[in-house]
mmCIF file of C-alpha atoms and ligand atoms in Angstrom:
data_model
loop_
_atom_site.group_PDB
_atom_site.id
_atom_site.type_symbol
_atom_site.label_atom_id
_atom_site.label_comp_id
_atom_site.label_asym_id
_atom_site.label_seq_id
_atom_site.Cartn_x
_atom_site.Cartn_y
_atom_site.Cartn_z
ATOM 1 C CA MET A 1058 1.988 -18.074 5.641
ATOM 2 C CA LEU A 1059 -1.259 -18.988 7.311
ATOM 3 C CA ASN A 1060 0.814 -20.371 10.181
ATOM 4 C CA ALA A 1061 2.325 -16.949 10.652
ATOM 5 C CA ALA A 1062 -1.061 -15.246 10.278
ATOM 6 C CA ALA A 1063 -2.485 -17.394 13.090
ATOM 7 C CA HIS A 1064 -0.292 -15.496 15.579
ATOM 8 C CA PHE A 1065 -2.048 -12.177 14.913
ATOM 9 C CA ASN A 1066 -5.175 -10.738 16.397
ATOM 10 C CA LEU A 1067 -7.317 -10.884 13.242
ATOM 11 C CA GLN A 1068 -11.035 -10.372 12.782
ATOM 12 C CA GLY A 1069 -12.637 -13.280 10.971
ATOM 13 C CA GLN A 1070 -11.211 -16.408 9.400
ATOM 14 C CA PRO A 1071 -8.515 -16.231 6.719
ATOM 15 C CA LYS A 1072 -9.827 -17.477 3.348
ATOM 16 C CA THR A 1073 -6.848 -16.952 1.023
ATOM 17 C CA CYS A 1074 -3.325 -15.618 1.361
ATOM 18 C CA GLU A 1075 -1.545 -14.882 -1.935
ATOM 19 C CA PRO A 1076 1.603 -12.952 -2.951
ATOM 20 C CA TYR A 1077 0.734 -9.336 -3.574
ATOM 21 C CA GLY A 1078 2.229 -6.090 -4.926
ATOM 22 C CA GLU A 1079 5.492 -5.145 -6.576
ATOM 23 C CA GLY A 1080 7.851 -4.252 -3.737
ATOM 24 C CA HIS A 1081 11.541 -5.069 -4.167
ATOM 25 C CA ILE A 1082 12.330 -5.797 -0.531
ATOM 26 C CA ASN A 1083 9.775 -7.614 1.625
ATOM 27 C CA GLN A 1084 7.568 -10.588 0.822
ATOM 28 C CA THR A 1085 4.025 -9.315 0.804
ATOM 29 C CA TYR A 1086 0.774 -11.312 0.893
ATOM 30 C CA LEU A 1087 -2.835 -10.239 0.748
ATOM 31 C CA LEU A 1088 -4.813 -12.077 3.378
ATOM 32 C CA ILE A 1089 -8.502 -12.196 2.524
ATOM 33 C CA THR A 1090 -10.856 -13.053 5.374
ATOM 34 C CA ASP A 1091 -14.535 -13.911 5.585
ATOM 35 C CA GLN A 1092 -15.138 -10.451 7.157
ATOM 36 C CA GLU A 1093 -14.984 -6.820 6.009
ATOM 37 C CA VAL A 1094 -11.408 -6.382 7.213
ATOM 38 C CA TRP A 1095 -8.627 -7.832 5.036
ATOM 39 C CA TYR A 1096 -4.935 -7.752 5.842
ATOM 40 C CA ILE A 1097 -1.462 -7.353 4.420
ATOM 41 C CA LEU A 1098 0.885 -9.986 5.813
ATOM 42 C CA GLN A 1099 4.590 -9.360 5.302
ATOM 43 C CA LYS A 1100 7.703 -11.374 5.844
ATOM 44 C CA ILE A 1101 10.218 -8.678 6.666
ATOM 45 C CA ASN A 1102 13.509 -8.866 4.809
ATOM 46 C CA HIS A 1103 15.898 -9.164 7.720
ATOM 47 C CA ARG A 1104 18.978 -9.351 5.553
ATOM 48 C CA VAL A 1105 18.189 -5.762 4.571
ATOM 49 C CA PHE A 1106 16.772 -4.685 7.933
ATOM 50 C CA LYS A 1107 19.208 -6.068 10.480
ATOM 51 C CA ASP A 1108 17.302 -4.998 13.587
ATOM 52 C CA VAL A 1109 13.638 -5.818 13.053
ATOM 53 C CA PRO A 1110 12.468 -4.987 16.621
ATOM 54 C CA ALA A 1111 13.966 -1.497 16.185
ATOM 55 C CA LEU A 1112 12.361 -1.178 12.748
ATOM 56 C CA MET A 1113 8.951 -2.116 14.125
ATOM 57 C CA GLU A 1114 9.385 0.302 17.013
ATOM 58 C CA ASN A 1115 9.854 3.088 14.452
ATOM 59 C CA ILE A 1116 6.808 2.046 12.438
ATOM 60 C CA ALA A 1117 4.539 1.579 15.433
ATOM 61 C CA GLY A 1118 5.658 4.917 16.887
ATOM 62 C CA VAL A 1119 5.156 6.844 13.651
ATOM 63 C CA SER A 1120 1.829 5.267 12.753
ATOM 64 C CA ARG A 1121 0.441 5.880 16.259
ATOM 65 C CA PHE A 1122 1.612 9.477 16.115
ATOM 66 C CA LEU A 1123 -0.084 9.933 12.737
ATOM 67 C CA SER A 1124 -3.300 8.236 13.786
ATOM 68 C CA ALA A 1125 -3.560 10.598 16.759
ATOM 69 C CA MET A 1126 -3.738 13.382 14.119
ATOM 70 C CA ASP A 1127 -5.979 11.494 11.712
ATOM 71 C CA SER A 1128 -7.957 8.568 13.078
ATOM 72 C CA ASP A 1129 -9.310 7.312 9.725
ATOM 73 C CA PRO A 1130 -7.781 3.803 9.267
ATOM 74 C CA ARG A 1131 -7.808 4.277 5.485
ATOM 75 C CA ARG A 1132 -5.539 7.287 5.852
ATOM 76 C CA VAL A 1133 -2.929 5.932 8.243
ATOM 77 C CA LEU A 1134 -1.172 2.575 8.105
ATOM 78 C CA THR A 1135 -2.441 0.408 10.982
ATOM 79 C CA VAL A 1136 -0.161 -2.179 12.579
ATOM 80 C CA VAL A 1137 -2.132 -5.224 13.765
ATOM 81 C CA PRO A 1138 -0.786 -6.707 17.008
ATOM 82 C CA THR A 1139 -0.068 -10.365 17.671
ATOM 83 C CA LEU A 1140 -2.212 -12.317 20.145
ATOM 84 C CA GLN A 1141 0.382 -11.370 22.774
ATOM 85 C CA GLY A 1142 0.133 -7.690 21.879
ATOM 86 C CA ALA A 1143 3.476 -7.420 20.078
ATOM 87 C CA ASP A 1144 3.983 -5.555 16.784
ATOM 88 C CA PHE A 1145 5.595 -8.526 14.996
ATOM 89 C CA HIS A 1146 5.965 -12.282 15.241
ATOM 90 C CA GLN A 1147 9.190 -14.235 14.922
ATOM 91 C CA ASP A 1148 8.718 -17.818 13.719
ATOM 92 C CA GLU A 1149 10.733 -20.967 14.434
ATOM 93 C CA ASN A 1150 13.012 -20.276 11.413
ATOM 94 C CA GLY A 1151 13.905 -16.883 12.768
ATOM 95 C CA ASP A 1152 11.815 -15.056 10.138
ATOM 96 C CA TYR A 1153 9.891 -11.959 11.141
ATOM 97 C CA TRP A 1154 6.268 -11.304 10.198
ATOM 98 C CA ARG A 1155 3.955 -8.338 10.552
ATOM 99 C CA VAL A 1156 0.382 -7.533 9.636
ATOM 100 C CA TYR A 1157 -1.231 -4.282 8.504
ATOM 101 C CA ILE A 1158 -4.867 -3.555 7.848
ATOM 102 C CA PHE A 1159 -5.348 -3.753 4.083
ATOM 103 C CA VAL A 1160 -6.611 -0.417 2.809
ATOM 104 C CA ARG A 1161 -9.619 -1.484 0.760
ATOM 105 C CA ASP A 1162 -10.844 0.303 -2.346
ATOM 106 C CA SER A 1163 -7.455 1.812 -2.931
ATOM 107 C CA LEU A 1164 -5.113 2.014 -5.910
ATOM 108 C CA CYS A 1165 -1.402 1.382 -5.812
ATOM 109 C CA LEU A 1166 0.068 2.687 -9.067
ATOM 110 C CA GLN A 1167 3.309 1.807 -10.819
ATOM 111 C CA LYS A 1168 2.896 4.897 -12.975
ATOM 112 C CA GLN A 1169 0.478 7.776 -13.380
ATOM 113 C CA GLU A 1170 -2.711 6.497 -15.009
ATOM 114 C CA GLU A 1171 -4.851 9.607 -14.888
ATOM 115 C CA GLN A 1172 -3.854 13.237 -14.959
ATOM 116 C CA GLY A 1173 -3.296 14.379 -11.381
ATOM 117 C CA ASP A 1174 -2.364 10.998 -9.846
ATOM 118 C CA PHE A 1175 1.292 11.899 -9.494
ATOM 119 C CA LYS A 1176 0.506 15.343 -8.135
ATOM 120 C CA ARG A 1177 -1.721 13.791 -5.509
ATOM 121 C CA SER A 1178 1.006 11.374 -4.467
ATOM 122 C CA GLY A 1179 3.217 14.448 -4.011
ATOM 123 C CA GLU A 1180 0.624 16.019 -1.746
ATOM 124 C CA ALA A 1181 0.551 12.817 0.311
ATOM 125 C CA PHE A 1182 4.327 12.637 0.769
ATOM 126 C CA GLY A 1183 4.589 16.376 1.458
ATOM 127 C CA ARG A 1184 1.815 16.172 4.029
ATOM 128 C CA PHE A 1185 3.371 13.060 5.573
ATOM 129 C CA GLN A 1186 6.600 14.946 6.138
ATOM 130 C CA GLN A 1187 4.795 17.977 7.468
ATOM 131 C CA MET A 1188 2.698 15.928 9.898
ATOM 132 C CA LEU A 1189 5.889 14.418 11.292
ATOM 133 C CA GLU A 1190 7.556 17.794 11.784
ATOM 134 C CA ASN A 1191 7.199 17.538 15.552
ATOM 135 C CA TYR A 1192 7.899 13.834 15.835
ATOM 136 C CA PRO A 1193 10.873 13.259 18.170
ATOM 137 C CA ALA A 1194 13.421 12.383 15.495
ATOM 138 C CA ASP A 1195 16.050 11.302 18.023
ATOM 139 C CA THR A 1196 13.830 8.370 19.064
ATOM 140 C CA LEU A 1197 13.980 6.879 15.561
ATOM 141 C CA HIS A 1198 16.422 4.065 14.856
ATOM 142 C CA ALA A 1199 18.489 4.154 11.674
ATOM 143 C CA THR A 1200 16.937 1.060 10.100
ATOM 144 C CA ILE A 1201 19.540 1.178 7.328
ATOM 145 C CA PRO A 1202 22.495 3.336 8.336
ATOM 146 C CA ASP A 1203 23.669 5.766 5.628
ATOM 147 C CA PHE A 1204 20.615 4.960 3.541
ATOM 148 C CA HIS A 1205 20.691 8.162 1.490
ATOM 149 C CA ASN A 1206 24.303 9.027 2.139
ATOM 150 C CA THR A 1207 25.274 9.255 -1.521
ATOM 151 C CA PRO A 1208 29.062 9.491 -0.948
ATOM 152 C CA ASP A 1209 28.813 6.318 1.115
ATOM 153 C CA ARG A 1210 26.900 4.613 -1.720
ATOM 154 C CA TYR A 1211 29.853 5.487 -3.935
ATOM 155 C CA LYS A 1212 32.250 3.869 -1.467
ATOM 156 C CA LYS A 1213 30.179 0.692 -1.635
ATOM 157 C CA LEU A 1214 30.217 0.815 -5.411
ATOM 158 C CA GLN A 1215 34.013 1.148 -5.329
ATOM 159 C CA VAL A 1216 34.273 -1.942 -3.106
ATOM 160 C CA ALA A 1217 32.065 -3.911 -5.526
ATOM 161 C CA ILE A 1218 34.184 -2.725 -8.469
ATOM 162 C CA ASN A 1219 37.413 -3.745 -6.723
ATOM 163 C CA LEU A 1220 36.068 -7.184 -5.814
ATOM 164 C CA ASP A 1221 34.200 -7.876 -9.051
ATOM 165 C CA SER A 1222 32.930 -11.015 -7.324
ATOM 166 C CA HIS A 1223 30.740 -12.131 -10.255
ATOM 167 C CA ASN A 1224 33.043 -11.152 -13.118
ATOM 168 C CA ARG A 1225 30.559 -8.631 -14.396
ATOM 169 C CA LEU A 1226 32.765 -5.541 -14.379
ATOM 170 C CA SER A 1227 33.763 -5.955 -18.018
ATOM 171 C CA GLN A 1228 30.078 -5.594 -19.038
ATOM 172 C CA VAL A 1229 29.529 -2.325 -17.205
ATOM 173 C CA GLY A 1230 32.439 -0.114 -18.183
ATOM 174 C CA GLU A 1231 30.162 2.611 -19.517
ATOM 175 C CA GLU A 1232 27.937 2.650 -16.435
ATOM 176 C CA VAL A 1233 30.904 2.743 -14.066
ATOM 177 C CA ALA A 1234 32.423 5.644 -16.017
ATOM 178 C CA PHE A 1235 29.074 7.483 -15.929
ATOM 179 C CA ALA A 1236 28.819 7.079 -12.167
ATOM 180 C CA LEU A 1237 32.421 8.007 -11.369
ATOM 181 C CA ALA A 1238 32.274 11.154 -13.509
ATOM 182 C CA ARG A 1239 29.577 12.453 -11.140
ATOM 183 C CA ARG A 1240 31.096 11.466 -7.834
ATOM 184 C CA ASP A 1241 32.112 14.943 -6.645
ATOM 185 C CA ARG A 1242 28.785 16.608 -7.241
ATOM 186 C CA ALA A 1243 26.941 13.666 -5.650
ATOM 187 C CA GLY A 1244 27.974 14.792 -2.149
ATOM 188 C CA LYS A 1245 26.533 18.301 -2.417
ATOM 189 C CA LEU A 1246 23.406 17.772 -0.321
ATOM 190 C CA GLN A 1247 25.270 15.961 2.459
ATOM 191 C CA ALA A 1248 27.763 18.836 2.566
ATOM 192 C CA MET A 1249 24.954 21.402 2.865
ATOM 193 C CA GLN A 1250 23.345 19.312 5.593
ATOM 194 C CA LYS A 1251 26.630 19.284 7.539
ATOM 195 C CA GLU A 1252 26.870 23.055 7.199
ATOM 196 C CA GLY A 1253 23.402 23.293 8.730
ATOM 197 C CA LEU A 1254 21.830 24.818 5.618
ATOM 198 C CA LEU A 1255 19.461 21.909 5.113
ATOM 199 C CA LYS A 1256 17.259 20.832 7.982
ATOM 200 C CA THR A 1257 17.348 17.213 9.088
ATOM 201 C CA ARG A 1258 13.693 16.156 9.268
ATOM 202 C CA VAL A 1259 11.729 12.991 9.775
ATOM 203 C CA THR A 1260 11.361 11.764 6.209
ATOM 204 C CA HIS A 1261 9.993 8.688 4.462
ATOM 205 C CA ASN A 1262 13.074 7.971 2.336
ATOM 206 C CA ASP A 1263 11.353 5.608 -0.115
ATOM 207 C CA THR A 1264 8.796 7.831 -1.793
ATOM 208 C CA LYS A 1265 7.970 5.744 -4.848
ATOM 209 C CA LEU A 1266 4.554 6.228 -6.352
ATOM 210 C CA ASN A 1267 3.715 2.660 -5.328
ATOM 211 C CA ASN A 1268 4.281 3.546 -1.683
ATOM 212 C CA VAL A 1269 1.183 5.718 -1.554
ATOM 213 C CA LEU A 1270 -2.402 4.520 -1.917
ATOM 214 C CA LEU A 1271 -5.099 6.513 -3.724
ATOM 215 C CA ASP A 1272 -8.840 6.178 -3.282
ATOM 216 C CA ILE A 1273 -10.189 4.030 -6.092
ATOM 217 C CA ASN A 1274 -13.206 6.283 -6.655
ATOM 218 C CA THR A 1275 -12.026 9.820 -5.992
ATOM 219 C CA ARG A 1276 -8.293 9.171 -6.585
ATOM 220 C CA GLU A 1277 -7.583 11.281 -3.500
ATOM 221 C CA PRO A 1278 -4.374 10.302 -1.713
ATOM 222 C CA LEU A 1279 -5.204 8.086 1.229
ATOM 223 C CA CYS A 1280 -2.314 6.501 2.941
ATOM 224 C CA VAL A 1281 1.474 6.559 2.801
ATOM 225 C CA ILE A 1282 2.751 2.992 3.198
ATOM 226 C CA ASP A 1283 6.124 1.207 3.409
ATOM 227 C CA LEU A 1284 7.388 2.964 6.516
ATOM 228 C CA ASP A 1285 10.501 0.771 6.837
ATOM 229 C CA THR A 1286 12.831 3.628 6.031
ATOM 230 C CA VAL A 1287 11.226 6.448 8.014
ATOM 231 C CA MET A 1288 14.303 8.064 9.517
ATOM 232 C CA PRO A 1289 15.889 11.468 9.894
ATOM 233 C CA GLY A 1290 16.615 12.730 6.367
ATOM 234 C CA LEU A 1291 16.290 15.570 3.873
ATOM 235 C CA ALA A 1292 13.163 16.969 2.214
ATOM 236 C CA ALA A 1293 15.044 17.038 -1.112
ATOM 237 C CA HIS A 1294 15.570 13.295 -0.878
ATOM 238 C CA ASP A 1295 11.869 12.569 -0.434
ATOM 239 C CA PHE A 1296 11.083 14.883 -3.315
ATOM 240 C CA GLY A 1297 13.841 13.435 -5.478
ATOM 241 C CA ASP A 1298 13.067 9.778 -4.951
ATOM 242 C CA SER A 1299 9.518 10.335 -6.172
ATOM 243 C CA ILE A 1300 10.749 12.138 -9.254
ATOM 244 C CA ARG A 1301 13.217 9.438 -10.232
ATOM 245 C CA PHE A 1302 10.445 6.843 -10.249
ATOM 246 C CA GLY A 1303 7.342 8.772 -11.251
ATOM 247 C CA ALA A 1304 8.605 11.416 -13.691
ATOM 248 C CA SER A 1305 9.968 8.801 -16.048
ATOM 249 C CA THR A 1306 8.011 7.848 -19.150
ATOM 250 C CA ALA A 1307 8.890 4.160 -18.670
ATOM 251 C CA ALA A 1308 9.201 1.495 -16.020
ATOM 252 C CA GLU A 1309 12.224 1.419 -13.738
ATOM 253 C CA ASP A 1310 13.534 -1.739 -15.457
ATOM 254 C CA GLU A 1311 12.676 -0.853 -19.068
ATOM 255 C CA LYS A 1312 15.197 -2.435 -21.450
ATOM 256 C CA ASN A 1313 14.541 -0.097 -24.347
ATOM 257 C CA LEU A 1314 16.169 3.145 -23.265
ATOM 258 C CA ASP A 1315 14.543 5.056 -26.115
ATOM 259 C CA LEU A 1316 11.323 4.750 -24.143
ATOM 260 C CA VAL A 1317 12.871 6.210 -20.994
ATOM 261 C CA GLN A 1318 12.531 9.950 -20.848
ATOM 262 C CA PHE A 1319 12.453 12.430 -18.019
ATOM 263 C CA SER A 1320 9.107 14.214 -18.165
ATOM 264 C CA LEU A 1321 9.170 17.889 -17.187
ATOM 265 C CA PRO A 1322 5.357 18.080 -17.064
ATOM 266 C CA LEU A 1323 5.267 15.210 -14.540
ATOM 267 C CA TYR A 1324 8.080 16.844 -12.586
ATOM 268 C CA ARG A 1325 6.072 20.065 -12.419
ATOM 269 C CA GLU A 1326 2.929 18.266 -11.313
ATOM 270 C CA TYR A 1327 4.698 16.420 -8.537
ATOM 271 C CA ALA A 1328 6.460 19.572 -7.375
ATOM 272 C CA GLU A 1329 3.119 21.366 -7.144
ATOM 273 C CA GLY A 1330 1.655 18.571 -5.040
ATOM 274 C CA PHE A 1331 4.700 18.164 -2.822
ATOM 275 C CA LEU A 1332 5.090 21.881 -2.124
ATOM 276 C CA SER A 1333 1.428 22.214 -1.233
ATOM 277 C CA GLY A 1334 1.627 19.140 1.043
ATOM 278 C CA CYS A 1335 4.685 20.573 2.836
ATOM 279 C CA GLY A 1336 2.834 23.827 3.510
ATOM 280 C CA LYS A 1337 5.189 26.479 4.813
ATOM 281 C CA SER A 1338 7.609 24.100 6.449
ATOM 282 C CA LEU A 1339 10.511 24.184 3.946
ATOM 283 C CA ASN A 1340 13.222 26.833 4.186
ATOM 284 C CA GLN A 1341 14.616 28.555 1.085
ATOM 285 C CA HIS A 1342 17.685 26.271 0.859
ATOM 286 C CA GLU A 1343 15.445 23.237 1.031
ATOM 287 C CA ILE A 1344 13.259 24.584 -1.754
ATOM 288 C CA ASN A 1345 16.243 25.549 -3.912
ATOM 289 C CA THR A 1346 17.766 22.084 -3.602
ATOM 290 C CA LEU A 1347 14.679 20.135 -4.715
ATOM 291 C CA PRO A 1348 16.062 19.736 -8.271
ATOM 292 C CA GLU A 1349 19.391 18.604 -6.818
ATOM 293 C CA GLY A 1350 17.454 16.041 -4.774
ATOM 294 C CA ALA A 1351 15.897 14.646 -7.955
ATOM 295 C CA TRP A 1352 19.272 14.407 -9.651
ATOM 296 C CA ALA A 1353 21.033 12.931 -6.609
ATOM 297 C CA MET A 1354 18.357 10.337 -5.789
ATOM 298 C CA THR A 1355 18.248 9.137 -9.386
ATOM 299 C CA LEU A 1356 22.014 8.899 -9.576
ATOM 300 C CA GLU A 1357 22.205 7.226 -6.162
ATOM 301 C CA CYS A 1358 19.603 4.650 -7.080
ATOM 302 C CA GLY A 1359 21.466 3.892 -10.305
ATOM 303 C CA VAL A 1360 24.657 3.472 -8.275
ATOM 304 C CA ARG A 1361 22.829 1.098 -5.911
ATOM 305 C CA PHE A 1362 21.463 -1.008 -8.782
ATOM 306 C CA LEU A 1363 24.924 -1.122 -10.355
ATOM 307 C CA THR A 1364 26.521 -2.152 -7.060
ATOM 308 C CA ASP A 1365 23.933 -4.896 -6.616
ATOM 309 C CA TYR A 1366 24.471 -6.106 -10.163
ATOM 310 C CA LEU A 1367 28.219 -6.340 -9.541
ATOM 311 C CA GLN A 1368 27.593 -8.167 -6.272
ATOM 312 C CA GLY A 1369 25.382 -10.775 -7.933
ATOM 313 C CA ASP A 1370 21.874 -9.351 -7.214
ATOM 314 C CA VAL A 1371 21.815 -9.856 -3.488
ATOM 315 C CA TYR A 1372 19.725 -6.870 -2.424
ATOM 316 C CA PHE A 1373 16.933 -5.933 -4.861
ATOM 317 C CA ARG A 1374 14.613 -8.773 -5.823
ATOM 318 C CA THR A 1375 15.051 -9.685 -9.499
ATOM 319 C CA HIS A 1376 12.805 -11.725 -11.778
ATOM 320 C CA ARG A 1377 15.097 -12.001 -14.763
ATOM 321 C CA GLU A 1378 18.727 -11.809 -15.782
ATOM 322 C CA ALA A 1379 20.426 -8.422 -15.805
ATOM 323 C CA GLN A 1380 17.346 -6.734 -14.367
ATOM 324 C CA ASN A 1381 19.451 -4.682 -11.967
ATOM 325 C CA LEU A 1382 21.669 -3.573 -14.827
ATOM 326 C CA ASP A 1383 18.584 -2.511 -16.797
ATOM 327 C CA ARG A 1384 17.372 -0.636 -13.728
ATOM 328 C CA CYS A 1385 20.742 1.085 -13.430
ATOM 329 C CA ARG A 1386 20.636 2.112 -17.085
ATOM 330 C CA THR A 1387 17.187 3.702 -16.824
ATOM 331 C CA GLN A 1388 18.346 5.727 -13.821
ATOM 332 C CA PHE A 1389 21.467 6.957 -15.607
ATOM 333 C CA LYS A 1390 19.458 7.857 -18.693
ATOM 334 C CA LEU A 1391 17.156 9.944 -16.486
ATOM 335 C CA VAL A 1392 20.158 11.612 -14.841
ATOM 336 C CA SER A 1393 21.540 12.721 -18.196
ATOM 337 C CA GLU A 1394 18.157 14.040 -19.246
ATOM 338 C CA MET A 1395 17.868 15.988 -16.017
ATOM 339 C CA GLU A 1396 21.268 17.513 -16.699
ATOM 340 C CA LYS A 1397 20.047 18.653 -20.120
ATOM 341 C CA ASN A 1398 16.876 20.108 -18.599
ATOM 342 C CA TRP A 1399 18.517 21.614 -15.544
ATOM 343 C CA ALA A 1400 17.621 25.265 -16.130
ATOM 344 C CA GLU A 1401 13.996 24.318 -16.694
ATOM 345 C CA MET A 1402 13.900 22.154 -13.556
ATOM 346 C CA GLU A 1403 15.110 25.064 -11.443
ATOM 347 C CA LYS A 1404 12.762 27.493 -13.145
ATOM 348 C CA ILE A 1405 9.738 25.330 -12.399
ATOM 349 C CA ILE A 1406 10.528 25.266 -8.695
ATOM 350 C CA SER A 1407 11.010 29.042 -8.537
ATOM 351 C CA GLU A 1408 7.809 29.670 -10.471
ATOM 352 C CA LEU A 1409 5.815 27.418 -8.162
ATOM 353 C CA THR A 1410 7.310 29.004 -5.058
ATOM 354 C CA LEU A 1411 6.510 32.476 -6.340
ATOM 355 C CA LEU A 1412 2.947 31.397 -7.039
ATOM 356 C CA LYS A 1413 2.660 30.019 -3.520
ATOM 357 C CA THR A 1414 3.861 33.203 -1.869
ATOM 358 C CA LYS A 1415 1.579 35.444 -3.952
HETATM 359 P P1 LIG B 1944 8.230 -3.327 -0.045
HETATM 360 O O1 LIG B 1944 9.110 -2.731 1.014
HETATM 361 O O2 LIG B 1944 8.653 -4.675 -0.437
HETATM 362 O O3 LIG B 1944 8.057 -2.379 -1.181
HETATM 363 P P2 LIG B 1944 5.528 -2.508 0.781
HETATM 364 O O4 LIG B 1944 5.273 -2.280 2.243
HETATM 365 O O5 LIG B 1944 5.674 -1.318 -0.062
HETATM 366 O O6 LIG B 1944 6.787 -3.501 0.647
HETATM 367 O O7 LIG B 1944 4.334 -3.411 0.238
HETATM 368 C C1 LIG B 1944 4.337 -3.951 -1.066
HETATM 369 C C2 LIG B 1944 3.020 -3.652 -1.759
HETATM 370 O O8 LIG B 1944 1.929 -4.169 -0.980
HETATM 371 C C3 LIG B 1944 2.701 -2.179 -1.932
HETATM 372 O O9 LIG B 1944 3.307 -1.637 -3.063
HETATM 373 C C4 LIG B 1944 1.175 -2.208 -2.036
HETATM 374 O O10 LIG B 1944 0.766 -2.636 -3.313
HETATM 375 C C5 LIG B 1944 0.799 -3.316 -1.058
HETATM 376 N N1 LIG B 1944 0.466 -2.813 0.292
HETATM 377 C C6 LIG B 1944 1.310 -2.699 1.351
HETATM 378 N N2 LIG B 1944 0.658 -2.276 2.444
HETATM 379 C C7 LIG B 1944 -0.639 -2.108 2.088
HETATM 380 C C8 LIG B 1944 -1.833 -1.728 2.793
HETATM 381 N N3 LIG B 1944 -1.813 -1.428 4.088
HETATM 382 N N4 LIG B 1944 -3.009 -1.696 2.098
HETATM 383 C C9 LIG B 1944 -3.047 -2.001 0.767
HETATM 384 N N5 LIG B 1944 -1.957 -2.399 0.064
HETATM 385 C C10 LIG B 1944 -0.773 -2.450 0.705
HETATM 386 C C1 LIG B 1945 13.234 -0.427 -2.813
HETATM 387 O O1 LIG B 1945 10.899 -1.390 -0.933
HETATM 388 P P1 LIG B 1945 10.622 -0.734 -2.244
HETATM 389 O O2 LIG B 1945 10.438 -1.650 -3.380
HETATM 390 O O3 LIG B 1945 9.509 0.284 -2.067
HETATM 391 C C2 LIG B 1945 14.294 0.274 -1.977
HETATM 392 C C3 LIG B 1945 14.346 1.758 -2.362
HETATM 393 C C4 LIG B 1945 14.673 1.888 -3.838
HETATM 394 C C5 LIG B 1945 13.626 1.124 -4.631
HETATM 395 C C6 LIG B 1945 13.939 1.105 -6.104
HETATM 396 C C7 LIG B 1945 14.534 -0.418 1.706
HETATM 397 O O4 LIG B 1945 11.968 0.136 -2.535
HETATM 398 O O5 LIG B 1945 15.356 2.412 -1.611
HETATM 399 O O6 LIG B 1945 14.669 3.241 -4.233
HETATM 400 O O7 LIG B 1945 13.520 -0.253 -4.193
HETATM 401 N N1 LIG B 1945 13.992 0.120 -0.567
HETATM 402 C C8 LIG B 1945 14.948 -0.231 0.303
HETATM 403 O O8 LIG B 1945 12.805 0.728 -6.780
HETATM 404 O O9 LIG B 1945 16.123 -0.385 -0.026
HETATM 405 MG MG1 LIG B 1946 7.212 -0.511 -1.288
#
């Protein structure tokens, strides 16, 4: 890794460079230097992101746009250029590397630790989306085409079922039945988008709690990270993806499903934060479909984990056997709990919107 780091315009001498964080996609290292400024070095997963130059063009464009609105380097992700002034380095093996300034004195949470953490992450993602309202969306590349196109995710699941390349289908009959029973409803948001009811915005598309950094002392939201999937998308998807990860009482890969519950109080907190971060930018259809976004993103993610399990775990990094199946099961458990709590989920959003307009 230090070989790769040597190509970047760093302040100080690297002291250590160790694996860091809990992302499922890229390989991330914390690069500690002998100076104040430390760095995040990442090997970009180019099996997932097929066009890395296009991806880095998106990230550089968005982070420069944001830093023109807020110049504090702890509040906007900063891309560090190579010695030649490029935004990434490609090594002799064809691997791609990039460097960000490490946001010091920050927290990256896997779940809410203190009351208000999740709400504050909602504010950060809402504000992120609002700040990008005037970003020229047509200049963004689709880094993963059809990323949150749920009907398309179903097509991919069907292909994996038909192929059953790892002979795992017989173990997942229940999960497949659960997914297929919800296939029709899963396309609702895409249909509304096509009808023009839902606005296509510049969205983050991977709004997990661990993709936002909080200040270690004040716990204020600092910086939205992991901009790989910033693309045109729906507000309900950004809202929903946060809920599926952060409003669960257990980890995404918890084996004991009795521990996995959908928490309405956490859902409410996040919604409060997200709506305040978005300001007045959402239209009524977008607001009304926030619960649907939570349901659809949770279902979609479960479908993606199931597909990957059937395909032999080729997409999401796994550390143990059947981890993707466990991840799928937690998502489907959350989906059924959301269905049971549907009226309450809708009520919370209308109550919060009424409060806001008062
Ligand atoms: P992945 O796409 O694999 O999730 P991320 O870009 O989210 O990769 O990075 C993985 C982890 O590295 C994050 O969850 C966070 O802990 C840490 N991280 C990434 N960028 C920064 C940064 N600029 N400052 C501090 N920590 C960071
Ligand atoms: C991946 O990159 P990371 O770990 O923040 C994935 C998300 C999934 C998530 C599930 C580019 O997010 O879409 O929701 O895992 N990112 C990509 O935890 O596929
Ligand atoms: Mg991440």
